[in-house]
Amino acid sequence: MKKNFNLFQLNVDRIPGFDALGPDDFAPATAEEREAMVESRASVSYWRDAARRFKANKVSMAALALFLLIFLFSYLGPLFIPYNYSDQYRGSGKLGPGEYSKSEQIIKKAEGTCDGFFATSLIPGSLTNLGRNTTYYFKYGGTTYSFYNESAVSNAVLLFNASSLTPLSLITEADLDAGSLDKAAPLEYSTGAVDPSAPNTQELKLIKRVFPHVFGTDSSGRDLMARTMYGGRVSIAVGIIAALIVLIIGSVYGSVSGLAGGRVDFVMMRIVDIIYSVPDVLIVLLLQVVLKAPLQAWLDASATDFARLMSNLGVGIISIFITFAALYWVGMSRIVRGQVLQLKEQEFVTAANALGVPGRRIVKRHLLPNCVGQLIIATCLQIPSAIFLESFLSFLGLGVSIPMTSLGSLCSDALDTITLYPYRLLFPGIILTLLVLSLNLVGDGIRDALDPRLKK
Amino acid sequence: MAERKVLLEVQHLRKYFPIKNGMFRTEYVQAVEDVTFSLYAGETLGIVGESGCGKSTLGRSILRLHEPTSGKVIYDGTVIYDGEKKTQIPMLPYRKKMQIIFQDPSASLDPRMTVGEIVGEALSVHRPDLKGKAYRARINELLETVGLNSEHSNRFPHEFSGGQQQRVGIARALAVEPEFIVCDEPISALDVSIQSQVVNMLEDLQKERSLTYLFIAHDISVVRHISNRIGVMYLGQMVELAESYELCSAPLHPYTQSLLSAVPLPDPDKTRARKRTILEGDVPSPLHPPAGCRFHTRCPYATEECAKSAPEWKEHSPGHFASCHKL
Amino acid sequence: MESNKLLEIKDLKVSFYTPAGEVKAVDGISYDLNEHEVMGIVGESGSGKSVEAYSIIGLLQDPGKVIGGSIRFDGEDILSYTPDQMRQFRGNKVSMIFQNPMTCLNPVYTIGDQLMEALTCHNKNVSKKEAWDRAVEMLELVGINNAENRMKQYPHEFSGGMRQRAMIAMALICSPKLLIADEPTTALDVTIQAQILELMKDIQKKTGMAIVFITHNLGVVAEVCDRVSVMYAGHIVEQGSVGDIFYRPAHPYTKGLLRSMPRVDELEHERLIPIEGTPVDLLDPPAGCAFGPRCEHCMKVCLKKAPPTLEVGDDGHTSACWLYVKEMKEVRQDG
């Protein structure tokens, strides 16, 4: 060590707190003191680390929230509204967002003054009028009210006010147009017990208030919000099921190809190339045409729950699944094969070989766990593209069959009347766009979280 | 020199890698070409050479992690590979005796496994009798051997520094209690201040467990430090093999000479004063190695003969082998 | 030796703001570089040696930010440059060569195009002919034979060593006053490294430019540098002439590095003396001296306060270590 004390003395001023330093400060530090300085951080597993990265990604978190919102809207929404996707309401056709049909307007006006309503137009389907020579009854506050209807009445509103002198009054179709409560004609009734099993006796379900058609209705009087919810259900379910089909077929095919290598790999990948070059939309169209009759026959013939569900969705959806199973797995199989090939060359696999670890164990312990991240990423990004494809096909009229609906077919229906009722395209269109966008952003977020290298 | 036990004999080993060139043409990368040497029990043989000289392939071919193309490998008296007789002995018992340590510690440890699982994997293959407590105790013992502790066993590789990761790699190799370890550039990915920790540990382990090392590296200073003998490789061939002091002080082959003079010394006066042989050009591709002596394109002493015929691998003084026409 | 200061760095601080927290990659370093001088910056990975160089040339990438200190080049404060001024400054007055030449050459242009572009983007009034001649001249300068033909080739037709030569030619084509070489030989084989080092020394002698040579290899430093800064965890722990550093090292880290290196010229087997411990976690550096927990002389004060940088010898040989303060204290007490 070279010492130059003159220089040292010149420098003293530059050392802050030189005089305050005592011999204590220059005592050797103990091993513990040194150790304390090098604190190790808590152990983080790969998944927890990924979750942390995902949570830190504001865009993906917002997209996830948006997706959950749409998911809840689609799956829980129908529980909270009185309308069904398939029910047609007479007199409710072609309503704009938030608009009411004539009978609903009457009820709206009378809300608060009456204890209950019955509008014939609020019963979907065939039962749109009060039949003739029928006794109708309902229970209210322990009393059974009944009245006898002689001639058929359609599109009428029954008002019920227990405390009034004339608890029951009826506004008929002709008077609905006037929109006035004054036209209500009192109705004869009795309060005796009614035998529900007697012929021509029916119970009425009174309603308290009308639920608005938030998104409006279509030309057949179906509530568009209910249809959008069910359309969302179908789209999300189709997306997830199709992505799972792709995942299973693609990863099995890809890993077999990657692991086998050599000639097997070559042949398997050329098959993939051929499938890649097939125009997919054309195949979907062909499948639809070819499969329609036999599928329908099979669905009609078999009486299982599965078949019923499928026939509810329609032949179109089944052929979309078949298309995914037949064509869309190729992308996934290439990803998996690439991943397997890359992992096979990794030194930790060589190390396992050098230790004599058997092949099956290498696949199970080393290759699969390291593929999982990629598989999740690819599947997550597959969902929105499946949703998009389904919507596209439904838009072309090839997806779900009426009355079942999907976001795509809603858009397609709306297109016919776009100039008159643009909002019919707006709502399902916005939901579809937000759904695909949010899933893509979530997928991107998962990719960045699971594989931070890709981002750079 | 006293007769020592030969642990490993490598004879005329070749390893060619096929390269698909177009649809039907296949060319071969001659990664290892006709390498012969023997390794004595308990010694460290250093293999030094530049990137692409085939030193790593040599190490892996000996362990049959790559199946060699031809030649013969004899381990402890048993032929474990013979290209002519197509000997294919099951390697599993030898995996317990011959191990490998890799260059890039982060790539050689499975990122999804904890350190305990990584070290334990070998145990579950070769010591199925160890279960529960005994199994964990053995893992902790191995981790302590390499200067880690038992609380590390639940952590993942990425939580460790390069030096610690390499220690895990060493613990994994030691798990099967091998006799022979191929150290494939075990320190070149590590920081300078960590390299010496690992070198010292390898030396200690060798002493404690009478291990035999094949130490592969591109840095001749490290190889010189740790090895008893050194083999120099160039373009798939071994050009010189000698006791390490002799090789560094009296190198015979022109390539060894230039390699030694190319290494910068951490000593400014010495390194600047020294006369250096600076080789011209780059290493040719092992896909089309030069005819004759493979070094002749860069050799300062090359003659016409060098371009025509390949020099013979000869013993020039006891234990000092080289292949050069000039000698 | 009297010469002009080309580069003055004062208390430079660079931080990276990562999700996991602030990383002080460079934490208050100062040095001067004279004209025609070759300064070596040695350090391990994560010591901040490259970050420091990138901030000189204004190529610091997000999330890195210069948060303090000054960099003056030829008396001008370059941290206040506009992006346009910076572009003019880069390449013209300072150039940089990188560790991996292949990633810095554009594979779709010929070497000649890239060389000529490097010249014409700073000198608009150079004719095509002049640019071509200058490019050929540069290739010859860096020892590429048959330069006229080589001009028309693409980067992939060059071998690793040749590419690094081409990179050097490109960096030098505008005759910069300062060359920053970031691990220029690390990716190369020893024999090629020797070629490139020889070439750089040769060119430095011919052109007289100053070089900041960043490397982790002490041997390379001994070979080419005039002065050396040793970096550890964002600090310069020791600085001095190449002789000071190698023959009179003052800081325990420098000493430790030199002791722990195996040498090809060692006569008999000596056990290496390693630096114990693991490298610093820059996200959570120790209080006081960053090297403290690994230092064999570690004192209590070292774990509390960062050591002051002191002159420990002639010619600006400085070291940041409490051991010298301790010694001063003892000298004072003795009278």
Coordinates of C-alpha atoms in Angstrom, one line a residue, chain B residues 16-287:
Chain B
Y16 CA -20.5 -35.2 -37.4
F17 CA -23.7 -33.2 -37.2
P18 CA -25.9 -33.5 -40.3
I19 CA -27.1 -30.1 -41.8
K20 CA -30.0 -30.2 -44.2
N21 CA -29.0 -28.1 -47.1
G22 CA -31.9 -27.8 -49.4
M23 CA -34.3 -30.6 -49.9
F24 CA -32.1 -33.6 -50.5
R25 CA -28.5 -32.6 -49.9
T26 CA -27.1 -33.2 -46.4
E27 CA -23.8 -31.8 -45.4
Y28 CA -21.9 -32.6 -42.2
V29 CA -20.4 -30.3 -39.6
Q30 CA -17.3 -32.1 -38.6
A31 CA -17.5 -31.0 -35.0
V32 CA -15.1 -33.6 -33.6
E33 CA -12.6 -35.2 -35.9
D34 CA -10.4 -38.1 -34.9
V35 CA -9.6 -37.3 -31.3
T36 CA -7.6 -39.7 -29.2
F37 CA -6.5 -39.3 -25.6
S38 CA -6.7 -41.0 -22.2
L39 CA -7.7 -39.7 -18.9
Y40 CA -6.1 -40.9 -15.6
A41 CA -8.1 -41.4 -12.5
G42 CA -8.0 -38.4 -10.2
E43 CA -6.5 -36.0 -12.7
T44 CA -7.9 -32.9 -14.3
L45 CA -7.5 -32.8 -18.1
G46 CA -8.2 -29.4 -19.5
I47 CA -9.5 -29.0 -23.0
V48 CA -9.0 -25.5 -24.4
G49 CA -10.0 -24.1 -27.7
E50 CA -11.9 -21.3 -29.4
S51 CA -15.7 -21.3 -30.0
G52 CA -16.7 -23.9 -32.5
C53 CA -13.6 -26.0 -32.0
G54 CA -15.7 -28.9 -30.9
K55 CA -14.6 -29.0 -27.2
S56 CA -18.1 -29.1 -25.8
T57 CA -19.3 -31.6 -28.4
L58 CA -16.3 -33.8 -27.4
G59 CA -17.4 -33.7 -23.8
R60 CA -21.0 -34.6 -24.6
S61 CA -20.1 -37.3 -27.1
I62 CA -18.0 -39.0 -24.4
L63 CA -21.1 -39.0 -22.1
R64 CA -23.1 -40.1 -25.2
L65 CA -25.4 -37.2 -24.8
H66 CA -24.7 -36.9 -28.5
E67 CA -24.3 -40.3 -30.1
P68 CA -20.8 -40.2 -31.6
T69 CA -20.4 -40.9 -35.3
S70 CA -17.4 -43.3 -35.0
G71 CA -14.5 -44.2 -32.7
K72 CA -14.3 -45.8 -29.4
V73 CA -14.9 -44.7 -25.8
I74 CA -13.7 -47.0 -23.0
Y75 CA -14.7 -46.1 -19.4
D76 CA -13.0 -48.0 -16.6
G77 CA -12.2 -51.0 -18.8
T78 CA -15.7 -51.2 -20.3
V79 CA -16.3 -50.2 -23.9
I80 CA -19.3 -47.8 -23.7
Y81 CA -19.2 -46.9 -27.3
D82 CA -17.6 -48.6 -30.3
G83 CA -18.5 -47.2 -33.7
E84 CA -17.3 -50.3 -35.6
K85 CA -18.9 -53.0 -33.6
K86 CA -21.9 -50.8 -33.0
T87 CA -21.7 -51.4 -29.3
Q88 CA -24.8 -50.0 -27.6
I89 CA -24.5 -50.6 -23.9
P90 CA -27.2 -49.3 -21.7
M91 CA -25.9 -46.0 -20.2
L92 CA -28.0 -45.9 -17.1
P93 CA -25.4 -47.4 -14.7
Y94 CA -22.8 -45.1 -16.2
R95 CA -25.0 -42.0 -15.7
K96 CA -24.3 -42.6 -12.0
K97 CA -20.5 -42.5 -12.6
M98 CA -20.2 -39.8 -15.3
Q99 CA -21.7 -36.4 -14.8
I100 CA -21.6 -33.0 -16.4
I101 CA -21.7 -29.4 -15.2
F102 CA -22.9 -26.8 -17.7
Q103 CA -21.7 -23.4 -18.8
D104 CA -24.9 -21.4 -18.4
P105 CA -26.2 -22.1 -15.0
S106 CA -29.5 -20.3 -15.6
A107 CA -30.2 -22.4 -18.7
S108 CA -29.2 -25.7 -17.2
L109 CA -31.7 -25.4 -14.3
D110 CA -35.3 -26.0 -14.9
P111 CA -37.0 -22.6 -14.1
R112 CA -40.2 -24.3 -12.9
M113 CA -38.5 -26.5 -10.3
T114 CA -37.3 -25.6 -6.9
V115 CA -33.6 -26.1 -6.1
G116 CA -34.6 -29.0 -3.9
E117 CA -36.5 -30.7 -6.7
I118 CA -33.6 -30.1 -9.2
V119 CA -31.0 -31.7 -6.9
G120 CA -33.5 -34.4 -5.8
E121 CA -34.3 -35.5 -9.3
A122 CA -31.2 -37.5 -9.7
L123 CA -31.8 -39.1 -6.3
S124 CA -35.3 -40.2 -7.3
V125 CA -33.8 -41.9 -10.3
H126 CA -30.8 -43.6 -8.8
R127 CA -31.6 -43.8 -5.1
P128 CA -35.3 -44.8 -5.0
D129 CA -34.6 -46.2 -1.6
L130 CA -34.3 -42.7 -0.2
K131 CA -37.7 -41.5 1.0
G132 CA -39.2 -38.7 3.1
K133 CA -36.8 -37.5 5.7
A134 CA -33.7 -39.3 4.4
Y135 CA -34.3 -37.9 0.9
R136 CA -34.6 -34.4 2.2
A137 CA -31.6 -34.8 4.5
R138 CA -29.5 -35.9 1.5
I139 CA -30.6 -32.9 -0.5
N140 CA -29.6 -30.6 2.3
E141 CA -26.3 -32.3 2.7
L142 CA -25.6 -31.8 -1.0
L143 CA -26.6 -28.2 -0.8
E144 CA -24.3 -27.7 2.1
T145 CA -21.4 -29.4 0.3
V146 CA -21.6 -26.6 -2.4
G147 CA -21.9 -23.8 0.1
L148 CA -25.7 -23.3 0.1
N149 CA -28.0 -24.1 2.9
S150 CA -31.2 -26.1 3.4
E151 CA -33.5 -23.0 3.4
H152 CA -32.4 -22.5 -0.2
S153 CA -34.1 -25.8 -1.3
N154 CA -37.5 -24.3 -1.6
R155 CA -36.4 -21.4 -3.8
F156 CA -36.4 -21.2 -7.5
P157 CA -33.3 -20.8 -9.7
H158 CA -34.0 -17.3 -10.8
E159 CA -33.8 -16.1 -7.3
F160 CA -30.1 -16.9 -7.2
S161 CA -27.1 -15.1 -8.5
G162 CA -25.1 -16.8 -11.3
G163 CA -22.5 -18.2 -8.9
Q164 CA -25.2 -19.7 -6.6
Q165 CA -27.0 -21.2 -9.6
Q166 CA -23.7 -22.8 -10.7
R167 CA -23.4 -24.3 -7.2
V168 CA -26.8 -25.8 -7.6
G169 CA -25.7 -27.3 -10.9
I170 CA -22.7 -28.8 -9.2
A171 CA -24.8 -30.2 -6.4
R172 CA -27.1 -31.9 -8.9
A173 CA -24.1 -33.5 -10.6
L174 CA -22.7 -34.7 -7.2
A175 CA -26.1 -36.1 -6.2
V176 CA -25.3 -39.4 -7.9
E177 CA -21.8 -39.5 -6.4
P178 CA -20.0 -39.7 -9.7
E179 CA -16.3 -40.6 -10.3
F180 CA -15.9 -38.5 -13.4
I181 CA -17.3 -35.0 -14.2
V182 CA -17.2 -33.2 -17.5
C183 CA -17.0 -29.5 -16.6
D184 CA -18.3 -27.7 -19.7
E185 CA -17.1 -24.2 -19.3
P186 CA -18.4 -24.1 -15.8
I187 CA -17.2 -20.6 -15.0
S188 CA -17.2 -18.6 -18.2
A189 CA -20.7 -17.2 -17.6
L190 CA -19.8 -16.0 -14.1
D191 CA -18.5 -12.7 -12.9
V192 CA -14.8 -12.5 -12.4
S193 CA -15.1 -12.2 -8.6
I194 CA -17.3 -15.4 -8.5
Q195 CA -15.2 -17.5 -10.9
S196 CA -12.5 -18.1 -8.3
Q197 CA -15.0 -19.3 -5.7
V198 CA -16.3 -21.9 -8.1
V199 CA -12.7 -22.9 -9.2
N200 CA -11.7 -23.4 -5.6
M201 CA -14.8 -25.4 -4.8
L202 CA -14.2 -27.7 -7.8
E203 CA -10.6 -28.3 -6.6
D204 CA -11.8 -29.0 -3.0
L205 CA -14.5 -31.4 -4.2
Q206 CA -11.9 -33.2 -6.4
K207 CA -9.6 -33.7 -3.4
E208 CA -12.4 -34.8 -1.0
R209 CA -14.0 -37.2 -3.4
S210 CA -11.1 -38.1 -5.7
L211 CA -13.0 -37.0 -8.7
T212 CA -11.7 -37.0 -12.3
Y213 CA -12.4 -33.9 -14.3
L214 CA -12.5 -33.2 -18.0
F215 CA -12.4 -29.4 -17.7
I216 CA -13.5 -27.6 -20.9
A217 CA -12.9 -23.9 -21.2
H218 CA -11.9 -21.3 -23.8
D219 CA -9.9 -19.3 -21.2
I220 CA -6.5 -20.9 -21.1
S221 CA -5.6 -19.1 -17.9
V222 CA -8.3 -20.9 -16.0
V223 CA -7.5 -24.2 -17.7
R224 CA -3.8 -23.7 -16.9
H225 CA -4.7 -23.1 -13.2
I226 CA -7.0 -26.1 -12.6
S227 CA -5.6 -28.8 -14.9
N228 CA -2.8 -31.4 -14.6
R229 CA -2.7 -31.8 -18.3
I230 CA -4.1 -29.7 -21.2
G231 CA -5.3 -30.6 -24.6
V232 CA -5.6 -27.9 -27.2
M233 CA -8.3 -28.2 -29.8
Y234 CA -8.6 -26.5 -33.2
L235 CA -11.5 -27.0 -35.6
G236 CA -12.5 -30.4 -34.2
Q237 CA -9.1 -31.8 -33.8
M238 CA -6.7 -32.0 -30.9
V239 CA -3.5 -30.4 -32.0
E240 CA -1.5 -30.7 -28.8
L241 CA -1.7 -32.5 -25.4
A242 CA 0.8 -32.1 -22.6
E243 CA 1.3 -31.6 -19.0
S244 CA 0.0 -28.2 -18.3
Y245 CA 3.2 -26.5 -17.1
E246 CA 5.0 -27.9 -20.1
L247 CA 2.3 -26.9 -22.5
C248 CA 2.3 -23.3 -21.3
S249 CA 6.0 -22.9 -21.0
A250 CA 7.2 -24.9 -24.1
P251 CA 4.3 -25.2 -26.5
L252 CA 5.1 -27.2 -29.6
H253 CA 2.2 -26.5 -31.9
P254 CA 2.1 -23.0 -33.6
Y255 CA -1.6 -22.7 -32.7
T256 CA -0.9 -23.3 -29.0
Q257 CA 1.9 -20.7 -29.2
S258 CA -0.4 -18.1 -30.6
L259 CA -3.2 -18.9 -28.3
L260 CA -0.9 -18.4 -25.3
S261 CA 0.5 -15.2 -26.7
A262 CA -3.0 -13.8 -27.4
V263 CA -4.1 -14.0 -23.8
P264 CA -3.8 -10.6 -22.2
L265 CA -2.1 -10.7 -18.9
P266 CA -3.3 -8.7 -15.9
D267 CA 0.1 -7.1 -15.8
P268 CA 0.6 -4.0 -17.9
D269 CA 4.4 -4.0 -18.2
K270 CA 4.6 -7.7 -19.0
T271 CA 1.7 -7.9 -21.4
R272 CA 2.9 -4.9 -23.4
A273 CA 6.5 -6.0 -23.5
R274 CA 5.8 -9.5 -24.7
K275 CA 6.3 -10.5 -28.3
R276 CA 3.0 -11.7 -29.7
T277 CA 2.1 -13.9 -32.6
I278 CA -1.1 -12.5 -33.9
L279 CA -2.9 -14.9 -36.1
E280 CA -4.3 -13.7 -39.4
G281 CA -8.0 -14.2 -40.3
D282 CA -10.7 -16.2 -38.7
V283 CA -11.4 -19.8 -37.9
P284 CA -12.7 -21.6 -41.1
S285 CA -16.1 -23.2 -41.0
P286 CA -16.2 -26.8 -39.6
L287 CA -18.6 -27.5 -42.5

